[in-house]
CSV table of N, CA and C and ligand atoms in Angstrom, one decimal:
chain,number,residue,atom,x,y,z
B,3,UNK,N,-164.5,123.9,0.8
B,3,UNK,CA,-163.9,122.5,0.4
B,3,UNK,C,-164.6,121.5,1.1
B,4,UNK,N,-165.6,120.6,-0.1
B,4,UNK,CA,-166.1,119.2,0.2
B,4,UNK,C,-165.8,117.9,-0.1
B,5,UNK,N,-164.7,118.6,-1.2
B,5,UNK,CA,-164.4,117.0,-1.5
B,5,UNK,C,-163.1,117.4,-2.0
B,6,UNK,N,-161.9,116.1,-2.2
B,6,UNK,CA,-160.9,115.8,-2.1
B,6,UNK,C,-160.6,114.6,-3.4
B,7,UNK,N,-160.1,115.3,-4.5
B,7,UNK,CA,-159.6,114.3,-5.2
B,7,UNK,C,-158.1,113.6,-5.1
B,8,UNK,N,-157.6,112.4,-5.1
B,8,UNK,CA,-156.2,112.2,-5.0
B,8,UNK,C,-156.2,111.4,-6.5
B,9,UNK,N,-155.0,112.4,-6.7
B,9,UNK,CA,-154.5,112.1,-8.0
B,9,UNK,C,-153.2,111.4,-8.0
B,10,UNK,N,-153.0,109.9,-8.4
B,10,UNK,CA,-151.5,109.2,-8.5
B,10,UNK,C,-151.2,109.6,-9.6
B,11,UNK,N,-149.8,110.0,-9.3
B,11,UNK,CA,-149.0,110.4,-11.0
B,11,UNK,C,-147.8,108.9,-10.8
B,12,UNK,N,-147.9,108.5,-11.7
B,12,UNK,CA,-146.7,107.2,-11.8
B,12,UNK,C,-147.2,106.4,-11.0
B,13,UNK,N,-146.1,105.7,-10.4
B,13,UNK,CA,-146.7,104.6,-9.7
B,13,UNK,C,-146.7,104.6,-8.2
B,14,UNK,N,-147.7,104.5,-7.5
B,14,UNK,CA,-147.9,105.0,-6.2
B,14,UNK,C,-149.0,103.9,-5.7
B,15,UNK,N,-148.2,103.3,-4.4
B,15,UNK,CA,-148.8,102.1,-3.7
B,15,UNK,C,-150.1,102.5,-3.6
B,16,UNK,N,-151.2,101.5,-3.7
B,16,UNK,CA,-152.5,101.8,-3.9
B,16,UNK,C,-152.7,101.7,-2.1
B,17,UNK,N,-152.5,101.1,-1.5
B,17,UNK,CA,-152.6,100.8,0.3
B,17,UNK,C,-152.4,101.9,0.4
B,18,UNK,N,-151.3,102.7,0.2
B,18,UNK,CA,-150.6,104.1,1.0
B,18,UNK,C,-151.8,105.2,0.5
B,19,UNK,N,-152.0,105.5,-1.1
B,19,UNK,CA,-153.3,106.3,-1.3
B,19,UNK,C,-154.8,106.0,-0.3
B,20,UNK,N,-155.2,104.7,0.0
B,20,UNK,CA,-156.4,104.3,0.7
B,20,UNK,C,-155.9,104.8,1.9
B,21,UNK,N,-155.4,104.9,2.5
B,21,UNK,CA,-155.0,105.3,4.2
B,21,UNK,C,-154.8,106.6,4.0
B,22,UNK,N,-154.2,107.2,3.2
B,22,UNK,CA,-154.2,108.8,2.9
B,22,UNK,C,-155.8,109.1,2.8
B,23,UNK,N,-156.5,108.6,1.7
B,23,UNK,CA,-157.7,108.9,1.6
B,23,UNK,C,-158.5,108.8,2.9
B,24,UNK,N,-158.7,107.6,3.6
B,24,UNK,CA,-158.9,107.8,4.9
B,24,UNK,C,-158.9,109.3,5.9
B,25,UNK,N,-157.7,109.0,5.9
B,25,UNK,CA,-156.8,110.3,7.2
B,25,UNK,C,-157.5,111.9,6.5
B,26,UNK,N,-157.4,112.1,5.4
B,26,UNK,CA,-157.7,113.2,4.8
B,26,UNK,C,-159.5,113.5,4.9
B,27,UNK,N,-160.5,112.7,4.8
B,27,UNK,CA,-161.5,112.9,5.1
B,27,UNK,C,-161.7,112.9,6.6
B,28,UNK,N,-161.1,111.9,7.3
B,28,UNK,CA,-161.2,112.7,8.9
B,28,UNK,C,-160.7,114.1,9.4
B,29,UNK,N,-159.9,114.1,8.3
B,29,UNK,CA,-158.9,115.9,9.2
B,29,UNK,C,-159.8,116.7,8.2
B,30,UNK,N,-160.2,116.7,7.2
B,30,UNK,CA,-161.4,118.0,6.5
B,30,UNK,C,-162.3,117.5,6.6
B,31,UNK,N,-163.2,116.7,7.3
B,31,UNK,CA,-164.4,116.3,7.0
B,31,UNK,C,-164.9,116.4,5.3
B,32,UNK,N,-164.3,115.8,4.7
B,32,UNK,CA,-164.9,116.2,3.4
B,32,UNK,C,-164.5,114.7,2.4
B,33,UNK,N,-165.4,114.3,1.6
B,33,UNK,CA,-165.1,113.5,0.7
B,33,UNK,C,-163.8,113.2,0.4
B,34,UNK,N,-163.6,111.9,0.0
B,34,UNK,CA,-162.5,111.7,-0.7
B,34,UNK,C,-162.0,110.5,-1.5
B,35,UNK,N,-161.7,111.0,-2.9
B,35,UNK,CA,-161.6,109.9,-4.0
B,35,UNK,C,-160.6,109.5,-4.4
B,36,UNK,N,-160.0,108.2,-5.1
B,36,UNK,CA,-158.7,107.8,-5.3
B,36,UNK,C,-159.1,108.1,-6.7
B,37,UNK,N,-158.4,108.9,-8.0
B,37,UNK,CA,-158.7,109.1,-9.5
B,37,UNK,C,-158.0,107.9,-10.0
B,38,UNK,N,-157.8,107.7,-11.2
B,38,UNK,CA,-157.3,106.8,-12.1
B,38,UNK,C,-155.6,107.4,-12.1
B,39,UNK,N,-154.9,106.5,-12.1
B,39,UNK,CA,-153.2,107.1,-12.5
B,39,UNK,C,-153.1,107.9,-13.4
B,40,UNK,N,-152.2,108.9,-13.4
B,40,UNK,CA,-151.6,109.7,-14.4
B,40,UNK,C,-150.5,109.0,-14.5
B,41,UNK,N,-149.7,109.1,-16.2
B,41,UNK,CA,-148.5,108.7,-16.3
B,41,UNK,C,-147.6,109.3,-15.6
B,42,UNK,N,-146.1,108.9,-15.6
B,42,UNK,CA,-145.2,109.4,-15.2
B,42,UNK,C,-145.0,110.7,-15.7
B,43,UNK,N,-144.6,111.6,-14.5
B,43,UNK,CA,-144.6,113.0,-15.5
B,43,UNK,C,-143.2,113.7,-16.4
B,44,UNK,N,-143.3,112.8,-17.1
B,44,UNK,CA,-141.8,112.8,-18.0
B,44,UNK,C,-141.6,114.4,-18.2
B,45,UNK,N,-142.8,115.1,-18.6
B,45,UNK,CA,-142.5,116.4,-19.2
B,45,UNK,C,-142.3,117.5,-18.2
B,46,UNK,N,-142.2,116.7,-17.0
B,46,UNK,CA,-141.4,118.2,-15.8
B,46,UNK,C,-140.1,117.6,-15.5
B,47,UNK,N,-139.6,116.5,-15.8
B,47,UNK,CA,-138.4,116.4,-15.6
B,47,UNK,C,-137.2,117.2,-16.1
B,48,UNK,N,-136.1,117.3,-15.4
B,48,UNK,CA,-135.4,118.4,-15.4
B,48,UNK,C,-134.0,117.7,-15.2
B,49,UNK,N,-134.1,117.4,-16.6
B,49,UNK,CA,-132.7,116.5,-16.8
B,49,UNK,C,-131.2,116.6,-15.9
B,50,UNK,N,-130.9,117.5,-15.9
B,50,UNK,CA,-129.6,118.2,-15.3
B,50,UNK,C,-129.8,117.8,-14.0
B,51,UNK,N,-131.1,118.1,-13.2
B,51,UNK,CA,-131.0,117.9,-11.6
B,51,UNK,C,-132.0,115.9,-11.5
B,52,UNK,N,-132.0,115.5,-12.5
B,52,UNK,CA,-132.8,114.6,-12.3
B,52,UNK,C,-133.7,114.9,-11.3
B,53,UNK,N,-134.5,115.6,-11.1
B,53,UNK,CA,-135.9,115.5,-10.0
B,53,UNK,C,-136.5,116.3,-11.1
B,54,UNK,N,-138.0,116.7,-10.5
B,54,UNK,CA,-139.6,117.1,-11.4
B,54,UNK,C,-139.7,118.0,-11.0
B,55,UNK,N,-139.9,119.2,-11.9
B,55,UNK,CA,-140.5,120.4,-11.6
B,55,UNK,C,-141.8,120.2,-10.8
B,56,UNK,N,-142.2,120.8,-9.7
B,56,UNK,CA,-143.6,120.5,-8.9
B,56,UNK,C,-144.6,121.6,-9.9
B,57,UNK,N,-144.0,122.7,-9.8
B,57,UNK,CA,-144.4,123.6,-10.4
B,57,UNK,C,-145.1,123.6,-11.9
B,58,UNK,N,-144.2,122.8,-12.6
B,58,UNK,CA,-144.6,122.1,-14.1
B,58,UNK,C,-145.8,121.5,-13.7
B,59,UNK,N,-145.7,120.4,-13.1
B,59,UNK,CA,-146.7,118.9,-12.6
B,59,UNK,C,-148.5,119.8,-12.0
B,60,UNK,N,-148.3,121.2,-11.2
B,60,UNK,CA,-149.4,121.6,-10.9
B,60,UNK,C,-150.1,122.5,-11.8
B,61,UNK,N,-149.2,123.0,-13.0
B,61,UNK,CA,-149.5,123.7,-14.0
B,61,UNK,C,-150.5,122.5,-14.7
B,62,UNK,N,-149.7,121.3,-15.2
B,62,UNK,CA,-150.5,120.5,-16.1
B,62,UNK,C,-151.7,119.9,-15.4
B,63,UNK,N,-152.5,120.0,-14.0
B,63,UNK,CA,-153.3,119.9,-13.7
B,63,UNK,C,-154.5,121.1,-13.3
B,64,UNK,N,-153.9,122.2,-13.8
B,64,UNK,CA,-155.2,123.1,-13.6
B,64,UNK,C,-156.5,122.9,-14.9
B,65,UNK,N,-156.1,122.0,-16.1
B,65,UNK,CA,-156.9,121.9,-17.2
B,65,UNK,C,-158.1,120.8,-16.5
B,66,UNK,N,-157.9,120.2,-15.3
B,66,UNK,CA,-158.7,119.1,-14.8
B,66,UNK,C,-160.0,119.9,-14.2
B,67,UNK,N,-161.2,119.0,-14.9
B,67,UNK,CA,-162.6,119.8,-14.5
B,67,UNK,C,-162.7,119.9,-13.0
B,68,UNK,N,-162.4,120.8,-12.1
B,68,UNK,CA,-162.9,120.1,-10.4
B,68,UNK,C,-163.8,121.5,-9.9
B,69,UNK,N,-164.6,121.6,-9.5
B,69,UNK,CA,-165.8,121.9,-8.8
B,69,UNK,C,-164.7,123.3,-8.2
B,70,UNK,N,-165.3,124.5,-7.8
B,70,UNK,CA,-164.9,125.3,-6.7
B,70,UNK,C,-165.0,124.8,-5.4
B,71,UNK,N,-165.7,123.8,-5.1
B,71,UNK,CA,-165.6,123.6,-3.9
B,71,UNK,C,-164.9,122.3,-3.3
B,72,UNK,N,-164.0,121.5,-4.7
B,72,UNK,CA,-163.1,120.8,-4.3
B,72,UNK,C,-161.6,121.1,-4.9
B,73,UNK,N,-161.1,120.0,-4.4
B,73,UNK,CA,-159.5,120.2,-4.4
B,73,UNK,C,-158.8,118.9,-4.8
B,74,UNK,N,-157.8,119.2,-5.7
B,74,UNK,CA,-157.2,117.6,-6.2
B,74,UNK,C,-155.5,117.8,-5.8
B,75,UNK,N,-155.6,116.7,-5.4
B,75,UNK,CA,-153.9,116.4,-4.6
B,75,UNK,C,-153.2,115.4,-5.4
B,76,UNK,N,-152.3,115.5,-6.0
B,76,UNK,CA,-151.6,114.7,-6.9
B,76,UNK,C,-150.4,114.4,-6.1
B,77,UNK,N,-150.4,112.8,-6.1
B,77,UNK,CA,-149.5,112.3,-5.1
B,77,UNK,C,-148.4,111.4,-6.2
B,78,UNK,N,-147.2,111.5,-6.1
B,78,UNK,CA,-146.1,111.5,-6.8
B,78,UNK,C,-145.1,110.2,-5.8
B,79,UNK,N,-144.1,109.2,-6.7
B,79,UNK,CA,-143.0,108.8,-5.8
B,79,UNK,C,-141.6,109.8,-6.8
B,80,UNK,N,-141.7,110.4,-7.4
B,80,UNK,CA,-140.3,111.5,-8.0
B,80,UNK,C,-140.2,112.7,-7.1
B,81,UNK,N,-138.7,112.8,-7.1
B,81,UNK,CA,-138.4,113.6,-6.6
B,81,UNK,C,-138.9,115.1,-7.0
B,82,UNK,N,-139.3,116.1,-6.2
B,82,UNK,CA,-139.9,117.3,-6.7
B,82,UNK,C,-138.6,118.3,-6.5
B,83,UNK,N,-138.8,119.4,-7.3
B,83,UNK,CA,-137.6,120.5,-6.7
B,83,UNK,C,-138.8,122.0,-7.2
B,84,UNK,N,-138.2,123.0,-6.8
B,84,UNK,CA,-138.6,124.4,-7.6
B,84,UNK,C,-137.1,125.0,-7.7
B,85,UNK,N,-136.9,125.8,-8.6
B,85,UNK,CA,-135.7,126.4,-8.7
B,85,UNK,C,-135.0,126.6,-7.5
B,86,UNK,N,-135.2,127.7,-6.8
B,86,UNK,CA,-134.6,128.2,-5.7
B,86,UNK,C,-134.5,126.9,-4.6
B,87,UNK,N,-134.8,126.2,-4.1
B,87,UNK,CA,-134.6,124.9,-3.6
B,87,UNK,C,-134.0,123.6,-3.7
B,88,UNK,N,-133.3,122.8,-3.0
B,88,UNK,CA,-132.6,121.4,-3.2
B,88,UNK,C,-133.6,120.8,-3.8
B,89,UNK,N,-134.7,121.1,-3.2
B,89,UNK,CA,-135.9,119.8,-3.2
B,89,UNK,C,-137.5,120.6,-2.7
B,90,UNK,N,-138.3,119.7,-3.1
B,90,UNK,CA,-139.5,120.2,-2.2
B,90,UNK,C,-140.0,119.0,-1.9
B,91,UNK,N,-140.9,118.9,-0.7
B,91,UNK,CA,-141.8,117.6,-0.1
B,91,UNK,C,-142.9,118.0,-1.1
B,92,UNK,N,-143.6,119.4,-1.6
B,92,UNK,CA,-144.8,119.3,-1.9
B,92,UNK,C,-144.9,120.9,-2.4
B,93,UNK,N,-145.9,121.2,-3.1
B,93,UNK,CA,-146.3,122.4,-3.5
B,93,UNK,C,-147.9,122.7,-3.7
B,94,UNK,N,-148.0,123.6,-3.5
B,94,UNK,CA,-149.6,124.1,-3.5
B,94,UNK,C,-149.8,125.4,-4.2
B,95,UNK,N,-151.2,125.4,-4.8
B,95,UNK,CA,-151.5,126.8,-5.2
B,95,UNK,C,-152.2,127.7,-4.0
B,96,UNK,N,-151.2,128.5,-3.3
B,96,UNK,CA,-152.0,129.4,-2.4
B,96,UNK,C,-153.5,129.7,-3.1
B,97,UNK,N,-154.4,129.3,-2.5
B,97,UNK,CA,-155.8,130.2,-2.5
B,97,UNK,C,-156.7,129.5,-4.2
B,98,UNK,N,-155.4,128.4,-4.2
B,98,UNK,CA,-156.2,127.7,-5.8
B,98,UNK,C,-156.6,126.5,-5.2
B,99,UNK,N,-156.9,125.4,-6.3
B,99,UNK,CA,-157.7,124.8,-6.0
B,99,UNK,C,-156.4,122.8,-6.4
B,100,UNK,N,-155.0,123.0,-6.9
B,100,UNK,CA,-154.7,122.0,-7.1
B,100,UNK,C,-153.3,122.1,-5.8
B,101,UNK,N,-152.7,120.6,-5.7
B,101,UNK,CA,-151.7,120.7,-4.8
B,101,UNK,C,-150.9,119.2,-5.0
B,102,UNK,N,-149.5,119.5,-5.1
B,102,UNK,CA,-148.9,118.1,-5.4
B,102,UNK,C,-147.6,118.0,-4.2
B,103,UNK,N,-147.9,116.6,-3.9
B,103,UNK,CA,-147.1,116.0,-2.7
B,103,UNK,C,-146.4,114.8,-3.6
B,104,UNK,N,-144.9,114.7,-3.0
B,104,UNK,CA,-143.9,113.8,-3.2
B,104,UNK,C,-143.6,112.8,-1.7
B,105,UNK,N,-143.4,111.5,-2.3
B,105,UNK,CA,-143.3,110.2,-1.3
B,105,UNK,C,-141.8,110.4,-1.3
B,106,UNK,N,-141.1,111.1,-2.2
B,106,UNK,CA,-139.6,110.2,-2.1
B,106,UNK,C,-138.9,110.6,-0.9
B,107,UNK,N,-138.9,111.8,-0.4
B,107,UNK,CA,-138.2,111.9,0.7
B,107,UNK,C,-138.7,111.6,1.9
B,108,UNK,N,-139.6,111.3,1.8
B,108,UNK,CA,-140.6,111.3,3.1
B,108,UNK,C,-140.4,109.4,3.5
B,109,UNK,N,-139.7,108.9,2.6
B,109,UNK,CA,-139.3,107.2,2.7
B,109,UNK,C,-138.5,107.0,3.9
B,110,UNK,N,-138.3,106.6,5.0
B,110,UNK,CA,-136.5,106.3,5.5
B,110,UNK,C,-135.6,105.6,4.8
B,111,UNK,N,-136.2,104.9,3.7
B,111,UNK,CA,-134.9,104.3,2.6
B,111,UNK,C,-133.9,105.4,2.1
B,112,UNK,N,-135.0,106.7,1.7
B,112,UNK,CA,-134.2,107.5,1.3
B,112,UNK,C,-132.6,108.2,1.9
B,113,UNK,N,-133.3,107.7,3.3
B,113,UNK,CA,-132.0,108.8,4.4
B,113,UNK,C,-131.0,107.1,4.6
B,114,UNK,N,-131.1,105.9,4.0
B,114,UNK,CA,-130.4,104.6,3.8
B,114,UNK,C,-130.6,104.4,5.5
B,115,UNK,N,-132.1,103.9,5.9
B,115,UNK,CA,-132.5,103.7,7.1
B,115,UNK,C,-133.8,102.3,6.2
B,116,UNK,N,-134.0,101.4,7.4
B,116,UNK,CA,-134.9,100.5,7.2
B,116,UNK,C,-136.3,101.1,6.8
B,117,UNK,N,-137.3,100.7,5.9
B,117,UNK,CA,-138.4,100.8,5.6
B,117,UNK,C,-139.1,100.8,6.9
B,118,UNK,N,-140.5,102.1,7.0
B,118,UNK,CA,-141.1,102.0,8.1
B,118,UNK,C,-142.5,102.5,7.5
B,119,UNK,N,-143.6,101.7,7.1
B,119,UNK,CA,-144.8,101.9,6.3
B,119,UNK,C,-145.3,103.1,7.0
B,120,UNK,N,-145.4,102.7,8.5
B,120,UNK,CA,-146.9,103.4,9.3
B,120,UNK,C,-146.1,104.9,9.5
B,121,UNK,N,-145.0,105.2,9.5
B,121,UNK,CA,-144.0,106.8,9.6
B,121,UNK,C,-144.4,107.2,8.2
B,122,UNK,N,-144.2,106.4,7.0
B,122,UNK,CA,-144.5,106.8,5.8
B,122,UNK,C,-146.0,107.7,5.8
B,123,UNK,N,-146.8,106.8,6.1
B,123,UNK,CA,-148.2,107.0,6.2
B,123,UNK,C,-148.3,108.4,6.9
B,124,UNK,N,-147.8,108.4,8.0
B,124,UNK,CA,-147.9,110.0,9.0
B,124,UNK,C,-147.3,110.9,8.2
B,125,UNK,N,-145.7,110.8,7.8
B,125,UNK,CA,-145.2,111.9,7.4
B,125,UNK,C,-146.5,112.3,5.5
B,126,UNK,N,-146.6,111.3,4.8
B,126,UNK,CA,-147.3,111.9,4.2
B,126,UNK,C,-148.9,112.4,4.0
B,127,UNK,N,-149.4,112.0,5.3
B,127,UNK,CA,-150.9,112.4,5.4
B,127,UNK,C,-150.5,113.9,6.2
B,128,UNK,N,-149.3,114.1,6.8
B,128,UNK,CA,-148.8,115.8,7.4
B,128,UNK,C,-148.5,116.6,6.2
B,129,UNK,N,-148.0,116.5,5.0
B,129,UNK,CA,-147.4,117.1,4.4
B,129,UNK,C,-149.0,117.2,3.2
B,130,UNK,N,-149.4,116.2,2.9
B,130,UNK,CA,-151.2,116.4,2.4
B,130,UNK,C,-151.7,117.4,3.0
B,131,UNK,N,-151.8,117.5,4.2
B,131,UNK,CA,-152.8,118.3,5.2
B,131,UNK,C,-152.1,119.9,4.9
B,132,UNK,N,-150.6,119.8,4.9
B,132,UNK,CA,-150.0,120.8,5.0
B,132,UNK,C,-150.4,121.8,3.5
B,133,UNK,N,-150.1,120.7,2.3
B,133,UNK,CA,-150.4,121.5,1.1
B,133,UNK,C,-151.7,121.7,0.9
B,134,UNK,N,-152.7,121.3,1.4
B,134,UNK,CA,-154.1,121.3,1.1
B,134,UNK,C,-154.6,122.7,2.1
B,135,UNK,N,-153.7,122.6,3.0
B,135,UNK,CA,-154.0,123.7,4.0
B,135,UNK,C,-153.7,125.2,3.1
B,136,UNK,N,-152.5,125.2,2.2
B,136,UNK,CA,-152.1,126.2,1.3
B,136,UNK,C,-153.3,126.5,0.5
B,137,UNK,N,-153.7,125.7,0.0
B,137,UNK,CA,-155.0,125.6,-1.0
B,137,UNK,C,-156.3,126.5,-0.3
B,138,UNK,N,-156.4,126.4,0.8
B,138,UNK,CA,-157.5,126.9,1.4
B,138,UNK,C,-156.9,128.3,1.7
B,139,UNK,N,-155.9,129.0,1.7
B,139,UNK,CA,-155.3,130.2,1.8
B,139,UNK,C,-154.6,130.5,3.2
B,140,UNK,N,-154.3,129.0,3.8
B,140,UNK,CA,-153.5,129.3,4.8
B,140,UNK,C,-152.1,129.5,4.9
B,141,UNK,N,-151.3,130.3,5.1
B,141,UNK,CA,-150.0,130.2,5.2
B,141,UNK,C,-149.3,129.7,6.6
B,142,UNK,N,-147.6,129.8,6.2
B,142,UNK,CA,-147.2,129.1,7.2
B,142,UNK,C,-147.6,129.8,8.9
B,143,UNK,N,-146.9,128.6,9.6
B,143,UNK,CA,-147.6,128.4,11.2
B,143,UNK,C,-146.2,129.0,11.5
B,144,UNK,N,-146.4,129.9,12.9
B,144,UNK,CA,-145.2,129.8,13.8
B,144,UNK,C,-145.0,128.9,14.8
B,145,UNK,N,-146.3,128.1,15.2
B,145,UNK,CA,-146.5,126.9,16.0
B,145,UNK,C,-145.7,125.7,15.3
B,146,UNK,N,-144.5,125.1,16.0
B,146,UNK,CA,-144.0,124.2,15.3
B,146,UNK,C,-144.9,122.9,15.5
B,147,UNK,N,-145.8,122.6,15.9
B,147,UNK,CA,-146.5,121.1,16.0
B,147,UNK,C,-147.7,121.2,15.4
B,148,UNK,N,-148.3,122.5,14.8
B,148,UNK,CA,-149.0,123.0,14.0
B,148,UNK,C,-148.6,122.4,12.5
B,149,UNK,N,-149.7,121.5,11.8
B,149,UNK,CA,-149.3,120.9,10.3
B,149,UNK,C,-149.1,121.8,9.7
B,150,UNK,N,-149.3,123.3,9.6
B,150,UNK,CA,-149.1,124.3,8.4
B,150,UNK,C,-147.5,125.0,9.3
B,151,UNK,N,-146.7,124.4,9.8
B,151,UNK,CA,-145.5,124.7,10.2
B,151,UNK,C,-144.5,124.6,9.2
B,152,UNK,N,-143.7,125.3,8.7
B,152,UNK,CA,-143.2,124.9,7.3
B,152,UNK,C,-141.8,123.3,7.4
B,153,UNK,N,-141.8,122.9,7.3
B,153,UNK,CA,-140.6,121.9,7.4
B,153,UNK,C,-140.0,121.6,6.0
B,154,UNK,N,-138.6,122.1,6.5
B,154,UNK,CA,-137.8,121.4,5.3
B,154,UNK,C,-136.8,120.4,5.3
B,155,UNK,N,-137.2,119.6,6.5
B,155,UNK,CA,-136.4,118.1,7.0
B,155,UNK,C,-137.8,117.3,7.2
B,156,UNK,N,-137.3,116.4,7.0
B,156,UNK,CA,-138.5,115.0,7.7
B,156,UNK,C,-138.5,115.3,9.4
B,157,UNK,N,-137.4,115.5,9.9
B,157,UNK,CA,-137.1,115.5,11.4
B,157,UNK,C,-138.4,116.4,12.0
B,158,UNK,N,-138.6,117.7,11.0
B,158,UNK,CA,-139.4,119.1,11.6
B,158,UNK,C,-140.8,118.3,11.0
B,159,UNK,N,-141.3,117.8,10.2
B,159,UNK,CA,-142.3,117.1,10.0
B,159,UNK,C,-142.5,115.9,10.9
B,160,UNK,N,-141.7,115.0,11.1
B,160,UNK,CA,-142.2,114.4,12.8
B,160,UNK,C,-142.1,114.9,13.9
B,161,UNK,N,-142.0,116.1,14.4
B,161,UNK,CA,-142.3,117.0,15.1
B,161,UNK,C,-143.5,117.6,15.5
B,162,UNK,N,-144.0,117.8,14.0
B,162,UNK,CA,-145.8,118.5,14.1
B,162,UNK,C,-146.6,117.5,14.1
B,163,UNK,N,-148.0,118.0,14.6
B,163,UNK,CA,-149.0,117.0,14.2
B,163,UNK,C,-149.8,116.8,12.8
B,164,UNK,N,-150.7,115.9,12.7
B,164,UNK,CA,-151.2,116.1,11.5
B,164,UNK,C,-152.4,116.9,11.4
B,165,UNK,N,-152.8,117.2,12.2
B,165,UNK,CA,-153.9,118.7,12.4
B,165,UNK,C,-153.6,120.1,12.4
B,166,UNK,N,-154.4,121.1,12.2
B,166,UNK,CA,-154.2,122.5,12.1
B,166,UNK,C,-154.1,123.0,13.7
B,167,UNK,N,-153.5,124.1,14.3
B,167,UNK,CA,-153.7,124.4,15.3
B,167,UNK,C,-154.7,125.4,15.6
B,168,UNK,N,-155.1,125.8,16.7
B,168,UNK,CA,-156.7,126.1,16.9
B,168,UNK,C,-157.0,127.5,16.2
B,169,UNK,N,-155.9,128.2,15.7
B,169,UNK,CA,-155.8,129.3,15.0
B,169,UNK,C,-156.1,129.4,13.2
B,170,UNK,N,-155.1,128.1,13.1
B,170,UNK,CA,-155.3,127.5,11.5
B,170,UNK,C,-156.5,126.9,11.0
B,171,UNK,N,-157.0,126.1,12.5
B,171,UNK,CA,-158.0,125.3,12.1
B,171,UNK,C,-159.2,126.3,11.9
B,172,UNK,N,-159.4,127.6,12.4
B,172,UNK,CA,-160.5,128.8,12.3
B,172,UNK,C,-160.7,128.9,11.2
B,173,UNK,N,-159.1,129.0,10.4
B,173,UNK,CA,-159.2,129.9,8.9
B,173,UNK,C,-159.4,128.6,8.4
B,174,UNK,N,-159.4,127.5,8.1
B,174,UNK,CA,-159.8,126.2,7.4
B,174,UNK,C,-161.0,126.2,7.5
B,175,UNK,N,-161.8,126.3,8.8
B,175,UNK,CA,-163.3,126.0,9.0
B,175,UNK,C,-164.1,127.2,8.1
B,176,UNK,N,-163.4,128.5,8.4
B,176,UNK,CA,-163.6,129.7,7.8
B,176,UNK,C,-164.2,129.5,6.2
B,177,UNK,N,-163.2,128.4,5.7
B,177,UNK,CA,-163.4,127.9,4.0
B,177,UNK,C,-164.3,127.5,3.9
B,178,UNK,N,-164.9,126.1,4.5
B,178,UNK,CA,-165.9,125.5,5.0
B,178,UNK,C,-166.7,125.8,4.4
B,179,UNK,N,-168.3,126.1,3.3
B,179,UNK,CA,-169.6,127.0,3.8
B,179,UNK,C,-170.1,125.6,3.8
A,22,LIG,ZN1,-145.8,125.2,3.1
A,23,LIG,ZN1,-151.5,126.7,13.1
């Protein structure tokens, strides 16, 4: 992987995207550009759940022309789900080119707490590195501090680092030719 394209879907705070872009550049040592926003993903809305299908959003991204060495990461503020779970923070194509993350449940406000901008950035960076890690073929890691640890709650995201453990980093580096 030599470049990352950030695709805002719907309304996403520009300064948040810029901070994410900088962090991803540092973590992956890859260029990172912010693309023009795509419209709200109404096609992926499940009316009964009032949530958006992350899998359908990923499918809608596969038509975008992206080189084999690039990854495209969608960032959205809508709440995402896959059928077997009540929600997901994000989803990625394992060994693929596309990933999507949601800021919805990374915000303190979602849990009835006061807003915390720096905590939101930190969580978004971790979730983004995690999903991009999946596109590099890295699966979940048993090290709870590794960014590839599976996280089903924000408390678990807060426990981990924004970077790969040694073993996962070796896998990520093996991918960067
Ligand atoms: Zn994962
Ligand atoms: Zn790891």
